[in-house]
Coordinates of N, CA and C in Angstrom, one line a residue:
N1294 N 23.3 -5.8 -23.2 CA 22.5 -6.0 -22.7 C 23.3 -6.6 -21.2
P1295 N 23.0 -6.1 -20.3 CA 23.9 -6.4 -19.0 C 23.3 -7.7 -18.4
H1296 N 21.9 -7.8 -18.1 CA 21.7 -9.0 -17.9 C 20.9 -9.5 -18.8
P1297 N 22.1 -11.3 -19.2 CA 20.8 -12.2 -20.5 C 20.0 -12.4 -20.2
P1298 N 18.5 -12.6 -20.9 CA 17.4 -13.8 -20.5 C 18.1 -14.7 -19.6
N1299 N 18.8 -15.1 -20.1 CA 19.1 -17.0 -19.0 C 19.0 -16.1 -17.6
L1300 N 19.3 -15.0 -17.0 CA 20.0 -15.1 -15.8 C 18.6 -14.1 -15.4
M1301 N 18.0 -13.1 -16.1 CA 16.5 -12.5 -16.0 C 15.5 -13.1 -15.7
F1302 N 15.0 -14.4 -16.2 CA 14.0 -15.1 -16.0 C 14.0 -15.4 -14.6
P1303 N 14.2 -16.3 -14.4 CA 13.9 -16.7 -12.7 C 13.9 -15.6 -11.9
I1304 N 15.0 -15.0 -11.8 CA 15.0 -13.5 -10.5 C 13.4 -12.9 -10.8
I1305 N 12.7 -12.9 -12.3 CA 11.5 -11.8 -12.3 C 10.6 -12.9 -12.0
I1306 N 10.5 -14.2 -12.0 CA 9.2 -14.8 -11.7 C 9.4 -15.1 -10.6
L1307 N 10.2 -15.0 -9.9 CA 10.3 -14.8 -8.4 C 9.6 -13.7 -7.6
A1308 N 9.9 -12.7 -8.6 CA 9.5 -11.5 -8.0 C 8.0 -11.0 -8.1
L1309 N 7.8 -11.9 -9.6 CA 6.3 -12.0 -9.2 C 5.3 -13.1 -8.6
W1310 N 6.0 -14.1 -8.3 CA 5.4 -15.0 -7.3 C 5.6 -14.4 -6.2
G1311 N 6.8 -13.9 -6.0 CA 6.1 -13.1 -4.4 C 5.3 -12.1 -4.1
I1312 N 4.5 -11.5 -5.2 CA 3.7 -10.6 -5.4 C 2.3 -11.2 -5.0
L1313 N 2.6 -12.1 -5.5 CA 1.1 -13.3 -4.9 C 1.2 -14.1 -4.0
M1314 N 2.0 -14.4 -3.5 CA 2.4 -14.8 -2.1 C 1.9 -13.9 -0.9
T1315 N 2.7 -12.8 -1.4 CA 2.4 -12.1 -0.1 C 1.5 -11.1 -0.2
S1316 N 0.7 -11.0 -1.3 CA -0.7 -10.0 -0.8 C -1.5 -11.3 -0.9
S1317 N -1.3 -12.3 -1.0 CA -2.3 -13.3 -0.7 C -2.7 -13.7 0.7
I1318 N -1.3 -13.5 1.8 CA -0.7 -13.7 2.8 C -2.2 -12.5 3.8
C1319 N -2.1 -11.4 3.3 CA -2.2 -10.4 3.8 C -4.0 -10.2 3.9
L1320 N -4.4 -11.4 3.1 CA -5.9 -11.4 3.1 C -6.4 -12.2 4.4
R1321 N -5.2 -12.9 5.0 CA -5.5 -14.0 6.3 C -4.8 -13.3 7.5
Q1322 N -4.6 -11.9 7.1 CA -3.5 -11.1 8.3 C -4.8 -10.9 9.6
T1323 N -4.1 -11.6 10.9 CA -5.1 -11.4 12.0 C -4.3 -9.9 12.7
D1324 N -2.9 -9.1 12.5 CA -2.5 -8.6 13.1 C -2.1 -7.2 11.7
L1325 N -2.7 -6.3 12.6 CA -2.4 -5.1 11.4 C -1.4 -4.6 11.0
K1326 N -0.3 -4.6 12.0 CA 0.9 -4.2 11.2 C 1.8 -4.9 10.4
A1327 N 1.4 -6.7 10.4 CA 2.5 -7.5 9.8 C 1.2 -7.5 8.4
L1328 N 0.0 -6.6 8.4 CA -1.1 -7.1 6.9 C 0.1 -5.5 6.5
I1329 N 0.3 -4.6 6.8 CA 0.8 -3.7 6.8 C 2.7 -3.7 5.8
A1330 N 3.1 -4.6 6.7 CA 4.2 -4.7 6.2 C 4.3 -5.9 5.0
Y1331 N 3.3 -6.9 4.8 CA 3.5 -7.8 4.0 C 3.0 -6.7 2.7
S1332 N 2.0 -5.5 3.0 CA 2.2 -5.1 1.5 C 2.8 -4.5 1.2
S1333 N 3.9 -4.3 2.0 CA 5.0 -3.4 1.6 C 6.0 -3.9 0.4
V1334 N 5.6 -6.0 1.2 CA 7.0 -6.5 0.5 C 5.8 -6.4 -1.2
S1335 N 5.0 -6.9 -1.0 CA 4.1 -7.1 -2.6 C 4.5 -6.1 -3.5
H1336 N 4.2 -4.8 -3.1 CA 4.4 -3.6 -3.8 C 5.6 -3.5 -4.0
M1337 N 7.0 -4.0 -3.5 CA 8.6 -4.1 -3.3 C 8.6 -5.0 -4.5
G1338 N 7.7 -6.3 -4.8 CA 8.1 -7.1 -6.3 C 7.9 -6.8 -7.1
L1339 N 6.8 -5.6 -7.4 CA 6.4 -5.3 -8.8 C 7.7 -4.1 -9.0
V1340 N 8.4 -3.3 -7.8 CA 9.5 -2.7 -8.6 C 10.6 -3.7 -8.8
A1341 N 11.1 -4.6 -8.2 CA 12.2 -5.7 -8.1 C 11.7 -6.1 -9.6
A1342 N 10.6 -7.2 -10.4 CA 10.7 -7.1 -11.8 C 10.8 -6.0 -12.3
A1343 N 10.0 -5.0 -11.9 CA 10.4 -3.4 -13.2 C 11.8 -3.1 -13.4
I1344 N 12.5 -3.3 -12.0 CA 14.2 -2.7 -11.9 C 14.9 -4.1 -12.9
I1345 N 14.6 -5.3 -12.5 CA 15.5 -6.0 -13.5 C 15.3 -6.0 -15.0
V1346 N 14.1 -5.8 -15.4 CA 13.9 -6.0 -16.8 C 14.6 -4.6 -18.1
Q1347 N 15.1 -3.6 -16.9 CA 16.0 -2.8 -17.7 C 15.5 -1.7 -18.2
T1348 N 14.1 -1.6 -18.4 CA 13.7 -0.6 -19.3 C 13.3 0.8 -19.5
P1349 N 13.6 1.7 -19.8 CA 12.8 3.0 -19.4 C 11.9 3.7 -18.8
W1350 N 10.4 3.0 -19.2 CA 9.6 2.8 -18.6 C 9.2 1.6 -17.5
G1351 N 10.3 0.7 -17.5 CA 10.3 0.4 -16.4 C 10.9 1.1 -15.0
L1352 N 11.8 1.5 -14.8 CA 12.7 2.1 -14.2 C 11.8 3.3 -14.3
T1353 N 11.2 3.9 -14.4 CA 10.3 4.6 -14.5 C 9.2 4.5 -13.6
G1354 N 8.7 3.6 -13.7 CA 7.5 3.1 -12.9 C 8.1 2.7 -11.2
A1355 N 9.3 2.0 -11.4 CA 9.7 1.7 -10.3 C 9.8 2.7 -9.2
M1356 N 10.9 4.0 -10.0 CA 11.0 5.2 -9.0 C 9.7 5.6 -8.7
T1357 N 8.6 6.2 -9.6 CA 7.4 6.4 -9.0 C 6.9 5.6 -7.8
L1358 N 7.0 4.2 -7.9 CA 6.3 3.6 -7.4 C 6.8 3.6 -6.1
M1359 N 8.0 3.6 -6.1 CA 9.0 3.4 -4.6 C 8.7 5.1 -3.8
V1360 N 8.7 5.7 -4.9 CA 8.5 7.2 -3.6 C 6.8 7.2 -3.5
A1361 N 5.9 6.9 -4.2 CA 4.5 6.7 -3.8 C 4.2 5.9 -2.8
H1362 N 5.0 4.2 -2.7 CA 4.6 3.5 -1.6 C 5.1 4.0 -0.5
G1363 N 6.4 4.6 -0.5 CA 7.0 4.5 0.4 C 6.1 5.9 1.5
L1364 N 5.5 6.6 0.9 CA 5.0 7.6 1.7 C 3.4 7.0 2.4
T1365 N 2.6 6.1 1.6 CA 1.4 6.0 1.5 C 1.8 4.7 2.4
S1366 N 2.9 3.8 2.6 CA 3.0 2.4 3.5 C 3.5 3.2 5.2
S1367 N 4.3 4.3 4.9 CA 4.4 5.0 6.1 C 3.2 5.6 6.9
A1368 N 2.5 6.0 5.9 CA 1.0 6.7 6.3 C 0.4 5.4 7.5
L1369 N 0.1 4.1 6.4 CA -0.5 3.2 7.3 C 0.0 3.0 8.5
F1370 N 1.2 2.5 8.4 CA 2.0 2.4 9.6 C 1.9 3.6 10.6
A1371 N 1.7 5.0 10.5 CA 1.2 6.1 11.2 C 0.3 5.6 12.1
L1372 N -1.0 5.1 11.0 CA -2.3 5.0 11.2 C -2.6 3.8 12.5
A1373 N -1.7 3.0 12.2 CA -1.6 1.8 12.7 C -1.0 1.9 14.8
N1374 N -0.1 2.8 14.5 CA 0.3 3.7 15.3 C -1.1 4.2 16.7
T1375 N -1.7 5.2 15.7 CA -2.7 5.7 16.5 C -3.5 4.8 17.3
N1376 N -4.3 3.7 16.1 CA -4.8 3.1 17.0 C -4.4 1.9 18.2
Y1377 N -3.2 1.5 18.3 CA -2.8 1.0 18.9 C -2.0 1.5 20.3
E1378 N -2.1 2.8 20.2 CA -2.0 3.8 21.5 C -2.5 3.9 22.2
R1379 N -4.0 3.6 21.4 CA -5.4 4.0 22.5 C -6.0 2.3 23.1
T1380 N -5.7 1.4 21.9 CA -6.1 -0.1 22.6 C -5.6 -0.9 22.7
H1381 N -4.0 -0.7 22.6 CA -3.4 -1.5 23.0 C -3.3 -3.0 22.7
T1382 N -4.0 -3.2 21.5 CA -3.5 -4.1 20.5 C -4.0 -4.1 18.6
R1383 N -3.2 -5.1 18.2 CA -3.0 -4.6 16.9 C -4.1 -6.1 16.5
T1384 N -4.5 -6.6 17.1 CA -5.6 -7.8 16.4 C -6.9 -7.0 15.8
L1385 N -6.8 -7.7 14.6 CA -7.8 -6.6 14.0 C -9.5 -7.3 14.6
L1386 N -9.6 -8.3 14.8 CA -10.7 -9.0 15.4 C -11.5 -7.8 16.2
L1387 N -10.5 -7.4 17.5 CA -10.5 -7.5 18.6 C -10.7 -5.6 18.5
V1388 N -10.8 -4.9 17.5 CA -10.3 -3.2 17.0 C -11.4 -3.2 16.4
R1389 N -12.5 -2.9 16.1 CA -13.9 -2.7 15.1 C -14.3 -1.4 15.5
G1390 N -14.8 -0.5 14.1 CA -16.2 0.5 14.6 C -15.2 1.7 15.0
L1391 N -14.0 1.8 14.7 CA -13.6 2.9 15.3 C -14.2 4.1 14.6
Q1392 N -14.3 4.2 13.5 CA -15.2 5.3 13.2 C -16.1 6.0 14.2
L1393 N -16.6 5.4 14.3 CA -17.5 6.4 15.5 C -17.1 7.1 16.8
A1394 N -15.7 6.7 17.0 CA -14.8 7.1 18.2 C -14.1 8.2 17.0
F1395 N -13.8 8.3 16.5 CA -12.5 8.5 15.5 C -13.0 9.2 13.9
P1396 N -14.0 9.6 14.1 CA -14.6 10.1 12.3 C -13.3 10.3 11.5
L1397 N -12.6 11.3 11.6 CA -11.8 12.6 11.1 C -10.6 11.4 10.9
M1398 N -10.3 10.8 12.1 CA -9.0 9.3 11.4 C -9.3 8.6 10.8
S1399 N -11.2 8.4 10.4 CA -11.1 7.3 9.6 C -11.4 8.0 8.3
T1400 N -11.4 8.8 8.1 CA -11.3 9.8 7.2 C -9.8 9.6 6.2
W1401 N -8.7 9.7 7.5 CA -7.4 9.5 6.7 C -7.2 7.7 6.4
W1402 N -7.7 6.9 7.3 CA -7.5 5.4 6.8 C -8.5 4.9 5.2
L1403 N -9.3 6.0 5.5 CA -9.9 5.7 3.7 C -9.1 6.4 2.9
L1404 N -8.6 7.1 2.8 CA -8.2 8.1 1.9 C -6.4 7.4 1.5
T1405 N -5.6 7.0 2.9 CA -4.5 6.1 2.8 C -5.1 4.8 1.8
N1406 N -5.6 4.1 2.4 CA -6.4 2.5 1.6 C -6.4 2.8 -0.1
L1407 N -7.1 4.0 -0.1 CA -7.6 3.9 -1.3 C -6.4 4.5 -2.4
T1408 N -5.4 5.0 -1.3 CA -3.9 5.6 -2.0 C -3.0 3.8 -2.3
N1409 N -2.9 2.8 -1.2 CA -2.4 1.8 -1.4 C -2.7 0.9 -2.9
M1410 N -4.0 0.9 -2.3 CA -5.1 0.1 -3.6 C -4.7 0.8 -5.2
A1411 N -4.1 1.8 -5.6 CA -3.7 2.6 -6.6 C -5.0 3.1 -7.1
M1412 N -5.4 3.8 -6.5 CA -6.9 4.4 -6.9 C -6.5 5.8 -7.9
P1413 N -6.8 6.2 -9.2 CA -6.5 7.0 -10.0 C -7.3 8.2 -9.2
P1414 N -6.6 9.3 -9.6 CA -5.3 9.3 -10.3 C -4.0 9.6 -9.5
T1415 N -3.9 8.9 -8.4 CA -2.8 8.9 -7.8 C -1.3 8.5 -8.4
I1416 N -0.6 8.7 -7.9 CA 1.2 8.0 -8.7 C 1.3 6.8 -8.2
N1417 N 0.7 6.4 -7.2 CA 0.7 4.8 -7.5 C 0.0 4.6 -8.4
L1418 N -1.2 4.7 -9.1 CA -1.4 3.8 -10.2 C -0.8 4.2 -11.4
L1419 N 0.0 5.2 -11.4 CA 1.0 5.9 -12.3 C 2.1 5.1 -12.2
G1420 N 2.4 4.6 -11.3 CA 3.7 3.4 -11.5 C 3.3 2.4 -11.1
E1421 N 1.8 2.0 -10.9 CA 2.0 0.5 -11.3 C 1.3 0.5 -13.0
L1422 N 1.0 1.2 -13.3 CA 0.6 0.9 -15.0 C 1.7 0.9 -15.5
F1423 N 3.0 2.1 -15.4 CA 4.4 2.0 -16.3 C 4.5 0.5 -15.9
I1424 N 5.2 -0.4 -14.8 CA 5.4 -1.5 -14.6 C 4.8 -2.6 -15.2
I1425 N 3.6 -2.8 -15.0 CA 2.4 -3.4 -15.4 C 2.5 -3.8 -17.0
S1426 N 2.9 -2.2 -18.0 CA 3.0 -2.3 -18.8 C 4.8 -3.2 -19.9
T1427 N 5.3 -2.4 -18.8 CA 6.4 -2.8 -19.1 C 6.9 -4.3 -19.0
L1428 N 6.5 -5.2 -17.8 CA 5.9 -6.4 -17.8 C 5.3 -7.3 -19.3
F1429 N 3.9 -7.3 -19.5 CA 3.6 -7.3 -20.7 C 4.1 -7.3 -21.7
N1430 N 5.1 -6.0 -21.7 CA 6.0 -6.1 -23.2 C 7.1 -7.0 -23.1
W1431 N 7.4 -7.1 -22.1 CA 8.8 -8.1 -22.1 C 8.0 -9.5 -22.1
S1432 N 7.2 -9.9 -21.3 CA 6.3 -11.5 -21.0 C 4.9 -11.2 -21.3
T1433 N 3.7 -11.5 -22.5 CA 2.9 -11.3 -22.1 C 1.9 -12.2 -21.1
P1434 N 2.7 -13.4 -20.7 CA 1.7 -14.0 -19.5 C 1.6 -13.3 -18.6
T1435 N 2.9 -12.0 -17.8 CA 2.7 -11.5 -16.9 C 1.6 -10.6 -16.3
I1436 N 0.8 -10.4 -17.2 CA -0.2 -9.5 -17.2 C -0.9 -10.5 -16.0
I1437 N -1.2 -11.6 -16.4 CA -2.0 -12.7 -15.5 C -1.9 -12.4 -13.7
I1438 N -0.4 -12.2 -13.7 CA 0.0 -12.2 -12.6 C -0.1 -10.8 -11.6
T1439 N 0.3 -9.6 -12.6 CA 0.4 -8.5 -12.0 C -1.1 -8.4 -11.9
G1440 N -2.1 -8.4 -13.1 CA -3.5 -8.4 -12.4 C -4.3 -8.9 -11.3
M1441 N -3.9 -10.5 -11.1 CA -4.5 -11.0 -9.9 C -3.6 -10.6 -8.8
G1442 N -2.6 -10.0 -8.7 CA -2.1 -8.8 -7.7 C -2.7 -7.7 -7.2
T1443 N -3.0 -7.3 -8.8 CA -3.6 -5.8 -8.1 C -4.9 -6.1 -7.3
L1444 N -6.0 -7.4 -7.9 CA -7.0 -7.5 -7.5 C -6.8 -7.7 -6.1
I1445 N -6.2 -8.9 -5.8 CA -5.8 -8.8 -4.5 C -5.5 -7.6 -3.5
T1446 N -4.4 -7.2 -4.1 CA -4.2 -5.4 -3.1 C -5.2 -4.6 -2.9
A1447 N -6.7 -4.6 -3.7 CA -7.4 -4.1 -4.0 C -8.3 -4.6 -2.5
T1448 N -8.3 -6.0 -2.9 CA -9.3 -6.5 -1.6 C -8.7 -6.3 0.0
Y1449 N -7.5 -6.6 0.0 CA -7.1 -6.5 1.7 C -7.1 -5.3 1.7
S1450 N -6.9 -4.4 0.9 CA -7.0 -2.7 1.3 C -8.5 -2.4 2.1
L1451 N -9.5 -2.7 1.3 CA -10.8 -2.7 1.6 C -11.3 -3.5 2.8
Y1452 N -10.4 -4.8 2.9 CA -10.5 -5.7 4.4 C -10.0 -4.8 5.6
M1453 N -9.0 -4.3 5.3 CA -8.0 -3.5 6.0 C -9.0 -2.3 6.8
F1454 N -9.5 -1.8 6.0 CA -10.2 -0.6 6.4 C -11.7 -0.9 7.1
L1455 N -12.4 -2.0 6.3 CA -13.9 -2.2 7.0 C -13.5 -2.8 8.5
M1456 N -12.5 -3.6 8.7 CA -11.9 -4.5 10.0 C -11.9 -3.1 11.1
T1457 N -11.0 -2.4 10.8 CA -10.7 -1.6 11.9 C -11.8 -0.1 12.0
Q1458 N -12.7 -0.2 11.1 CA -13.5 1.0 10.8 C -15.2 1.1 11.5
R1459 N -15.5 0.0 10.1 CA -16.6 -0.2 10.5 C -16.8 -1.0 11.3
G1460 N -18.3 -1.4 11.8 CA -19.3 -2.5 12.8 C -19.4 -1.7 14.0
S1461 N -19.3 -2.5 15.3 CA -20.2 -1.9 16.6 C -18.4 -2.0 17.1
I1462 N -18.3 -1.1 17.7 CA -17.4 -0.6 18.6 C -17.4 -1.9 19.9
S1463 N -16.2 -2.4 20.4 CA -16.3 -3.3 21.7 C -16.3 -2.2 22.9
T1464 N -17.2 -2.8 24.0 CA -17.6 -1.8 24.9 C -16.3 -1.6 25.8
Q1465 N -15.2 -2.9 25.8 CA -14.0 -2.4 26.4 C -13.4 -1.0 25.8
F1466 N -13.7 -0.6 24.7 CA -12.7 0.4 24.1 C -14.2 1.7 24.1
Q1467 N -15.1 2.2 25.3 CA -16.1 3.1 24.8 C -15.0 4.2 25.7
L1468 N -14.0 4.4 26.6 CA -13.5 5.4 26.8 C -12.2 5.3 26.0
L1469 N -12.1 6.1 24.9 CA -11.0 6.5 24.5 C -10.3 7.6 24.3
P1470 N -8.9 7.4 24.5 CA -8.3 9.1 24.3 C -8.6 9.6 23.3
P1471 N -8.8 11.2 22.7 CA -9.2 11.8 21.6 C -7.8 11.9 21.0
T1472 N -7.9 11.9 19.6 CA -6.5 11.9 18.7 C -6.0 13.6 18.9
H1473 N -5.1 13.2 18.4 CA -4.2 14.9 18.8 C -4.0 15.7 17.1
T1474 N -3.5 17.0 17.7 CA -3.5 17.2 16.6 C -1.9 17.1 15.6
R1475 N -1.2 17.0 16.6 CA 0.3 16.6 16.1 C 0.1 15.2 14.9
E1476 N -0.5 13.9 15.4 CA -0.9 12.9 14.2 C -1.6 13.4 13.3
H1477 N -2.7 14.1 12.8 CA -3.6 14.9 12.0 C -2.5 15.4 11.1
L1478 N -1.2 16.6 11.2 CA -0.4 17.0 10.9 C 0.8 16.0 10.0
N1479 N 1.1 15.0 11.0 CA 2.1 13.9 10.2 C 1.2 13.3 9.2
L1480 N 0.2 12.8 9.5 CA -0.6 12.1 8.3 C -0.8 13.2 7.2
T1481 N -1.1 14.4 7.3 CA -1.4 15.6 6.1 C 0.0 15.6 5.7
L1482 N 1.3 15.7 6.4 CA 2.8 15.7 5.5 C 3.1 14.4 5.2
H1483 N 2.0 13.3 4.9 CA 2.0 12.1 4.4 C 1.5 12.2 3.3
L1484 N 0.3 12.6 3.1 CA -0.5 12.3 1.7 C -1.5 13.8 0.9
L1485 N -0.2 14.8 1.4 CA -0.2 16.4 1.0 C 0.5 16.4 -0.4
P1486 N 1.9 15.9 0.1 CA 3.0 15.6 -0.8 C 2.5 14.5 -2.4
L1487 N 1.6 13.1 -2.0 CA 1.2 12.7 -2.9 C -0.1 13.0 -3.4
G1488 N -0.9 13.9 -3.0 CA -1.5 14.6 -3.5 C -1.2 15.9 -4.7
L1489 N -0.1 16.5 -4.4 CA 0.3 17.6 -5.2 C 1.3 16.7 -5.7
L1490 N 2.1 15.9 -6.2 CA 2.8 14.9 -7.1 C 2.1 14.3 -8.2
I1491 N 0.1 14.1 -8.0 CA -0.2 14.2 -9.1 C -0.2 15.2 -10.4
M1492 N -0.1 16.1 -10.1 CA -0.1 17.5 -10.8 C 1.5 17.6 -11.4
K1493 N 2.3 16.8 -11.0 CA 3.5 17.1 -11.5 C 4.5 15.8 -11.4
P1494 N 4.0 14.8 -11.8 CA 4.8 13.4 -11.3 C 6.2 13.1 -12.0
A1495 N 6.4 14.0 -12.7 CA 8.0 14.1 -13.7 C 8.7 14.2 -12.6
L1496 N 8.5 14.6 -11.2 CA 9.4 15.3 -10.1 C 10.2 13.7 -9.7
V1497 N 8.9 12.6 -9.4 CA 9.9 11.5 -8.7 C 10.3 10.5 -9.7
S1498 N 9.7 10.4 -11.2 CA 9.5 9.1 -12.4 C 10.6 9.3 -12.8
G1499 N 11.9 10.7 -12.5 CA 13.0 10.6 -13.6 C 12.9 11.3 -14.8
L1500 N 11.3 11.1 -15.6 CA 11.3 12.1 -16.9 C 11.1 13.3 -16.4
F1501 N 12.0 14.2 -17.1 CA 12.3 15.7 -16.3 C 12.1 16.1 -17.8
T1502 N 10.8 15.9 -18.9 CA 10.7 16.6 -20.0 C 9.3 17.7 -20.0

């Protein structure tokens, strides 16, 4: 075993603690881009822990979640940029009710947030299940931290969607430029591979059986 338990244990504990800390920070964020960035750090805590355990299931889950979150996080940043280009602010409290102005963009927000919180049957869920199972097999109490991390992820993903899309739009944002075809194409090219990979997740998981 190239990673003895006495060296592996503190690093995995730090990775798991990082999941809780960064996902908890997301619940108190006021800046949209910072929220998405901390969300990525939280997901990479799962990946780091799975890689260090060095089991086939862990490595499969890590590979799957890295690809899945790479597309999901990139889509969230693209969506945040579409908001910023029109409102010139990233503060969540100032920009609300955008569903009224951009109903199709609101659909992209919903799909991307549901993917970010690992909604079935996405490969995000597959990767997270592999990793959580691996960590549970390595040490039973880790299920408490990974479970709390999953719960907080669902909470801040819904919080992000509701804060940006629901409510009444501010009077200063009544005349907003329309969304462009290139923006919808960009998001399609993010979410379409995620949807297609549901059919054959072995392409990214490393399990070519």
